[in-house]
mmCIF file of C-alpha atoms in Angstrom:
data_model
loop_
_atom_site.group_PDB
_atom_site.id
_atom_site.type_symbol
_atom_site.label_atom_id
_atom_site.label_comp_id
_atom_site.label_asym_id
_atom_site.label_seq_id
_atom_site.Cartn_x
_atom_site.Cartn_y
_atom_site.Cartn_z
ATOM 1 C CA MET I 1 3.683 7.126 -28.177
ATOM 2 C CA ASN I 2 6.874 8.827 -27.098
ATOM 3 C CA LEU I 3 6.301 9.901 -23.507
ATOM 4 C CA LYS I 4 8.973 12.602 -23.750
ATOM 5 C CA GLN I 5 6.604 14.531 -25.999
ATOM 6 C CA ARG I 6 3.992 14.689 -23.248
ATOM 7 C CA THR I 7 5.453 17.822 -21.714
ATOM 8 C CA VAL I 8 2.187 19.617 -20.916
ATOM 9 C CA ILE I 9 -0.241 17.971 -18.517
ATOM 10 C CA PRO I 10 -3.027 20.206 -17.119
ATOM 11 C CA ASP I 11 -3.007 18.568 -13.712
ATOM 12 C CA LEU I 12 0.750 18.984 -13.342
ATOM 13 C CA GLN I 13 1.487 22.602 -14.240
ATOM 14 C CA ASP I 14 4.640 23.963 -12.570
ATOM 15 C CA ASN I 15 2.765 26.277 -10.222
ATOM 16 C CA HIS I 16 0.549 23.400 -9.133
ATOM 17 C CA ILE I 17 3.560 21.160 -8.491
ATOM 18 C CA ASN I 18 5.289 23.891 -6.505
ATOM 19 C CA LYS I 19 2.125 24.488 -4.492
ATOM 20 C CA ILE I 20 1.946 20.814 -3.602
ATOM 21 C CA LYS I 21 5.630 20.582 -2.764
ATOM 22 C CA ASP I 22 5.519 23.720 -0.609
ATOM 23 C CA SER I 23 2.374 22.785 1.274
ATOM 24 C CA ASN I 24 2.374 21.456 4.787
ATOM 25 C CA LYS I 25 0.332 18.449 3.780
ATOM 26 C CA SER I 26 1.884 15.261 5.086
ATOM 27 C CA GLU I 27 3.672 13.202 2.483
ATOM 28 C CA THR I 28 4.618 9.580 2.319
ATOM 29 C CA SER I 29 8.185 9.234 1.164
ATOM 30 C CA SER I 30 11.018 6.796 1.337
ATOM 31 C CA GLN I 31 14.672 6.740 0.404
ATOM 32 C CA SER I 32 17.078 3.887 0.099
ATOM 33 C CA SER I 33 20.348 3.864 1.942
ATOM 34 C CA GLY I 34 22.887 6.081 0.194
ATOM 35 C CA SER I 35 21.844 7.517 -3.136
ATOM 36 C CA GLY I 36 18.752 6.026 -4.651
ATOM 37 C CA GLU I 37 15.255 6.674 -5.876
ATOM 38 C CA ARG I 38 12.425 8.063 -3.799
ATOM 39 C CA ILE I 39 8.734 7.677 -4.323
ATOM 40 C CA LYS I 40 6.226 10.200 -2.984
ATOM 41 C CA ASP I 41 2.522 10.797 -2.911
ATOM 42 C CA ILE I 42 2.121 14.452 -3.903
ATOM 43 C CA GLY I 43 -1.651 14.702 -3.628
ATOM 44 C CA GLU I 44 -4.369 14.996 -6.278
ATOM 45 C CA ASN I 45 -6.535 12.649 -4.233
ATOM 46 C CA GLU I 46 -3.497 10.394 -3.809
ATOM 47 C CA LYS I 47 -3.537 9.426 -7.477
ATOM 48 C CA ILE I 48 -0.297 11.142 -8.497
ATOM 49 C CA LEU I 49 3.072 9.732 -7.521
ATOM 50 C CA MET I 50 6.435 11.392 -7.948
ATOM 51 C CA ILE I 51 9.556 9.273 -8.318
ATOM 52 C CA ASP I 52 12.789 11.205 -8.227
ATOM 53 C CA GLN I 53 16.553 10.729 -7.864
ATOM 54 C CA LEU I 54 16.429 8.433 -10.882
ATOM 55 C CA PRO I 55 19.741 7.201 -12.311
ATOM 56 C CA ASP I 56 21.066 8.723 -15.548
ATOM 57 C CA ASP I 57 20.574 5.532 -17.569
ATOM 58 C CA PHE I 58 16.964 5.081 -16.468
ATOM 59 C CA ASN I 59 14.195 5.699 -19.018
ATOM 60 C CA GLU I 60 10.421 6.002 -19.122
ATOM 61 C CA LYS I 61 9.961 2.652 -20.869
ATOM 62 C CA GLU I 62 11.727 0.864 -18.025
ATOM 63 C CA MET I 63 9.739 2.861 -15.473
ATOM 64 C CA LEU I 64 6.418 1.860 -17.019
ATOM 65 C CA SER I 65 7.437 -1.785 -17.345
ATOM 66 C CA ARG I 66 7.875 -1.863 -13.552
ATOM 67 C CA ILE I 67 4.958 0.331 -12.506
ATOM 68 C CA ASN I 68 2.518 -1.379 -14.861
ATOM 69 C CA GLN I 69 3.002 -4.653 -13.020
ATOM 70 C CA TYR I 70 0.607 -3.125 -10.507
ATOM 71 C CA GLY I 71 -1.860 -1.625 -12.991
ATOM 72 C CA LYS I 72 -1.891 0.780 -15.915
ATOM 73 C CA ALA I 73 -0.812 4.353 -15.396
ATOM 74 C CA LYS I 74 -3.139 6.962 -16.893
ATOM 75 C CA TYR I 75 -0.246 9.129 -18.028
ATOM 76 C CA VAL I 76 3.356 9.956 -17.252
ATOM 77 C CA TYR I 77 5.248 13.237 -17.194
ATOM 78 C CA TRP I 78 8.931 12.496 -17.689
ATOM 79 C CA ASP I 79 11.494 15.092 -16.609
ATOM 80 C CA PRO I 80 14.945 13.618 -17.400
ATOM 81 C CA ASP I 81 16.784 16.880 -16.700
ATOM 82 C CA ARG I 82 15.673 16.707 -13.063
ATOM 83 C CA HIS I 83 15.842 12.911 -12.846
ATOM 84 C CA ARG I 84 12.211 12.573 -11.878
ATOM 85 C CA SER I 85 8.863 11.401 -13.159
ATOM 86 C CA PHE I 86 5.202 12.053 -12.284
ATOM 87 C CA ILE I 87 2.752 9.210 -12.730
ATOM 88 C CA ARG I 88 -1.012 9.495 -12.469
ATOM 89 C CA PHE I 89 -3.274 6.516 -11.843
ATOM 90 C CA GLU I 90 -7.032 6.405 -12.318
ATOM 91 C CA ASP I 91 -7.307 4.160 -9.288
ATOM 92 C CA LYS I 92 -6.708 5.880 -5.944
ATOM 93 C CA MET I 93 -6.265 2.573 -4.126
ATOM 94 C CA LEU I 94 -3.716 1.390 -6.665
ATOM 95 C CA ALA I 95 -1.550 4.494 -6.251
ATOM 96 C CA SER I 96 -1.847 4.332 -2.482
ATOM 97 C CA THR I 97 -0.921 0.656 -2.437
ATOM 98 C CA ILE I 98 2.169 1.233 -4.576
ATOM 99 C CA ILE I 99 3.280 3.900 -2.093
ATOM 100 C CA GLN I 100 2.654 1.713 0.956
ATOM 101 C CA SER I 101 3.504 -1.677 -0.482
ATOM 102 C CA SER I 102 6.293 -3.453 1.350
ATOM 103 C CA LYS I 103 7.905 -4.040 -2.050
ATOM 104 C CA LEU I 104 8.068 -0.325 -2.926
ATOM 105 C CA ILE I 105 8.303 1.441 0.403
ATOM 106 C CA ARG I 106 12.058 1.577 0.021
ATOM 107 C CA ILE I 107 13.414 1.660 -3.513
ATOM 108 C CA ARG I 108 16.914 0.310 -3.712
ATOM 109 C CA THR I 109 19.772 1.774 -5.704
ATOM 110 C CA SER I 110 18.341 0.662 -9.044
ATOM 111 C CA LEU I 111 14.596 0.511 -9.550
ATOM 112 C CA PHE I 112 15.047 -1.447 -12.771
ATOM 113 C CA LEU I 113 16.889 -4.225 -10.910
ATOM 114 C CA LEU I 114 14.244 -4.554 -8.203
ATOM 115 C CA GLN I 115 12.593 -7.972 -8.055
ATOM 116 C CA PHE I 116 8.928 -7.303 -7.400
ATOM 117 C CA GLY I 117 7.119 -9.861 -5.316
ATOM 118 C CA SER I 118 10.224 -11.148 -3.555
ATOM 119 C CA LEU I 119 9.204 -12.597 -0.183
ATOM 120 C CA LYS I 120 12.603 -11.813 1.316
ATOM 121 C CA GLU I 121 12.301 -8.193 0.172
ATOM 122 C CA ALA I 122 8.728 -7.902 1.408
ATOM 123 C CA LEU I 123 9.432 -9.300 4.863
ATOM 124 C CA GLU I 124 12.688 -7.386 5.320
ATOM 125 C CA ILE I 125 11.129 -4.069 4.418
ATOM 126 C CA GLY I 126 7.657 -4.643 5.814
ATOM 127 C CA LEU I 127 8.919 -5.716 9.225
ATOM 128 C CA ASN I 128 11.834 -3.363 9.675
ATOM 129 C CA ILE I 129 10.975 0.071 8.295
ATOM 130 C CA GLY I 130 8.017 2.399 8.139
ATOM 131 C CA LEU I 131 4.503 2.304 6.793
ATOM 132 C CA PRO I 132 3.430 -1.269 7.399
ATOM 133 C CA ASN I 133 0.076 -1.698 5.726
ATOM 134 C CA LYS I 134 -2.913 -3.972 5.995
ATOM 135 C CA ILE I 135 -3.801 -3.499 2.304
ATOM 136 C CA LEU I 136 -2.245 -6.122 0.055
ATOM 137 C CA TRP I 137 -1.847 -6.078 -3.719
ATOM 138 C CA ILE I 138 -2.115 -9.608 -5.133
ATOM 139 C CA GLY I 139 -0.998 -10.100 -8.722
ATOM 140 C CA ASN I 140 -0.951 -12.914 -11.318
ATOM 141 C CA ILE I 141 -4.277 -14.213 -10.027
ATOM 142 C CA LYS I 142 -5.740 -15.388 -13.368
ATOM 143 C CA PRO I 143 -7.327 -17.874 -13.895
ATOM 144 C CA MET I 144 -8.162 -18.124 -10.170
ATOM 145 C CA SER I 145 -11.771 -17.258 -9.304
ATOM 146 C CA LYS I 146 -12.804 -14.807 -6.602
ATOM 147 C CA ALA I 147 -14.059 -17.690 -4.452
ATOM 148 C CA GLU I 148 -10.721 -19.501 -4.739
ATOM 149 C CA LEU I 149 -8.741 -16.356 -3.985
ATOM 150 C CA THR I 150 -10.964 -15.571 -0.988
ATOM 151 C CA GLU I 151 -10.432 -19.086 0.357
ATOM 152 C CA HIS I 152 -6.651 -18.725 0.062
ATOM 153 C CA ILE I 153 -6.668 -15.306 1.736
ATOM 154 C CA ASN I 154 -8.954 -16.243 4.615
ATOM 155 C CA TYR I 155 -7.215 -19.524 5.408
ATOM 156 C CA SER I 156 -6.086 -18.923 9.033
ATOM 157 C CA SER I 157 -6.317 -15.143 8.397
ATOM 158 C CA GLN I 158 -9.120 -12.598 8.576
ATOM 159 C CA SER I 159 -9.860 -10.148 5.773
ATOM 160 C CA LEU I 160 -12.144 -7.135 6.012
ATOM 161 C CA GLU I 161 -12.588 -6.668 2.277
ATOM 162 C CA ILE I 162 -11.414 -8.324 -0.925
ATOM 163 C CA ASN I 163 -11.585 -6.116 -4.005
ATOM 164 C CA PHE I 164 -11.463 -8.446 -7.006
ATOM 165 C CA ARG I 165 -10.807 -6.374 -10.151
ATOM 166 C CA TYR I 166 -12.572 -8.150 -13.000
ATOM 167 C CA GLY I 167 -10.797 -7.752 -16.330
ATOM 168 C CA THR I 168 -7.449 -7.259 -14.588
ATOM 169 C CA ASP I 169 -4.848 -9.646 -13.250
ATOM 170 C CA TYR I 170 -4.724 -8.352 -9.689
ATOM 171 C CA ALA I 171 -6.850 -7.841 -6.587
ATOM 172 C CA PHE I 172 -6.658 -5.934 -3.307
ATOM 173 C CA ALA I 173 -7.225 -7.444 0.125
ATOM 174 C CA THR I 174 -7.710 -5.341 3.256
ATOM 175 C CA MET I 175 -6.723 -7.473 6.208
ATOM 176 C CA ALA I 176 -7.968 -7.179 9.807
ATOM 177 C CA SER I 177 -4.456 -6.814 11.232
ATOM 178 C CA LEU I 178 -0.816 -6.594 10.219
ATOM 179 C CA GLU I 179 -0.330 -10.129 11.499
ATOM 180 C CA ASP I 180 -3.036 -11.315 9.087
ATOM 181 C CA ALA I 181 -1.400 -9.369 6.260
ATOM 182 C CA TYR I 182 2.023 -10.915 6.913
ATOM 183 C CA ALA I 183 0.436 -14.376 7.111
ATOM 184 C CA VAL I 184 -1.100 -13.893 3.660
ATOM 185 C CA VAL I 185 2.257 -12.696 2.256
ATOM 186 C CA ASN I 186 3.914 -15.813 3.660
ATOM 187 C CA ARG I 187 1.219 -18.110 2.356
ATOM 188 C CA LEU I 188 0.404 -16.673 -1.072
ATOM 189 C CA ASN I 189 3.567 -15.020 -2.346
ATOM 190 C CA GLY I 190 5.237 -17.426 -4.773
ATOM 191 C CA LEU I 191 2.235 -19.785 -4.876
ATOM 192 C CA VAL I 192 2.024 -21.586 -8.201
ATOM 193 C CA ASN I 193 -1.213 -20.705 -10.022
ATOM 194 C CA GLY I 194 -1.408 -22.872 -13.133
ATOM 195 C CA ASN I 195 1.731 -21.973 -15.088
ATOM 196 C CA ARG I 196 2.097 -18.660 -13.219
ATOM 197 C CA THR I 197 3.337 -17.511 -9.823
ATOM 198 C CA ILE I 198 1.283 -15.274 -7.548
ATOM 199 C CA HIS I 199 2.962 -12.117 -6.232
ATOM 200 C CA VAL I 200 1.797 -10.299 -3.091
#
């Protein structure tokens, strides 16, 4: 389906968007050095993300190919004239994790060139600029079982909760501390899983 035809979305009427943007509700936002994209949580129970300052040659297909690495978006409102897009997820935790993930907290000059799951990127961003988070997204986990994943996560680290999403290829882990979260990133990111590589 051509996403450009999806110009009317009940949850994202202009007056509703303006109300959210004009409210005093705290927002999570980030901006790369110089000109670049920004990603914001604009409310709706933290399920709707706005990505703006998109480059002219960026398109919705490329956007979805990157975002869907973390889970399927419910729908997208694409606004090329204003260089922005609104994405709604069914999963509140998924949207929140994308916002706070060390790999997306600062979006560099070109979102479509960003290497997701890069340990160097994760450590550089996670350690040096805002919104460090104890919730980790762990992708490419198939065919690993929940027991195996739990063993990997809890090896010399302490987790509070592991949310294993059956039928998907990712899981969430809430760690006891930031130190535990960074230890898991160091240990699991890039780990060979069969013929695949795990990304955290």
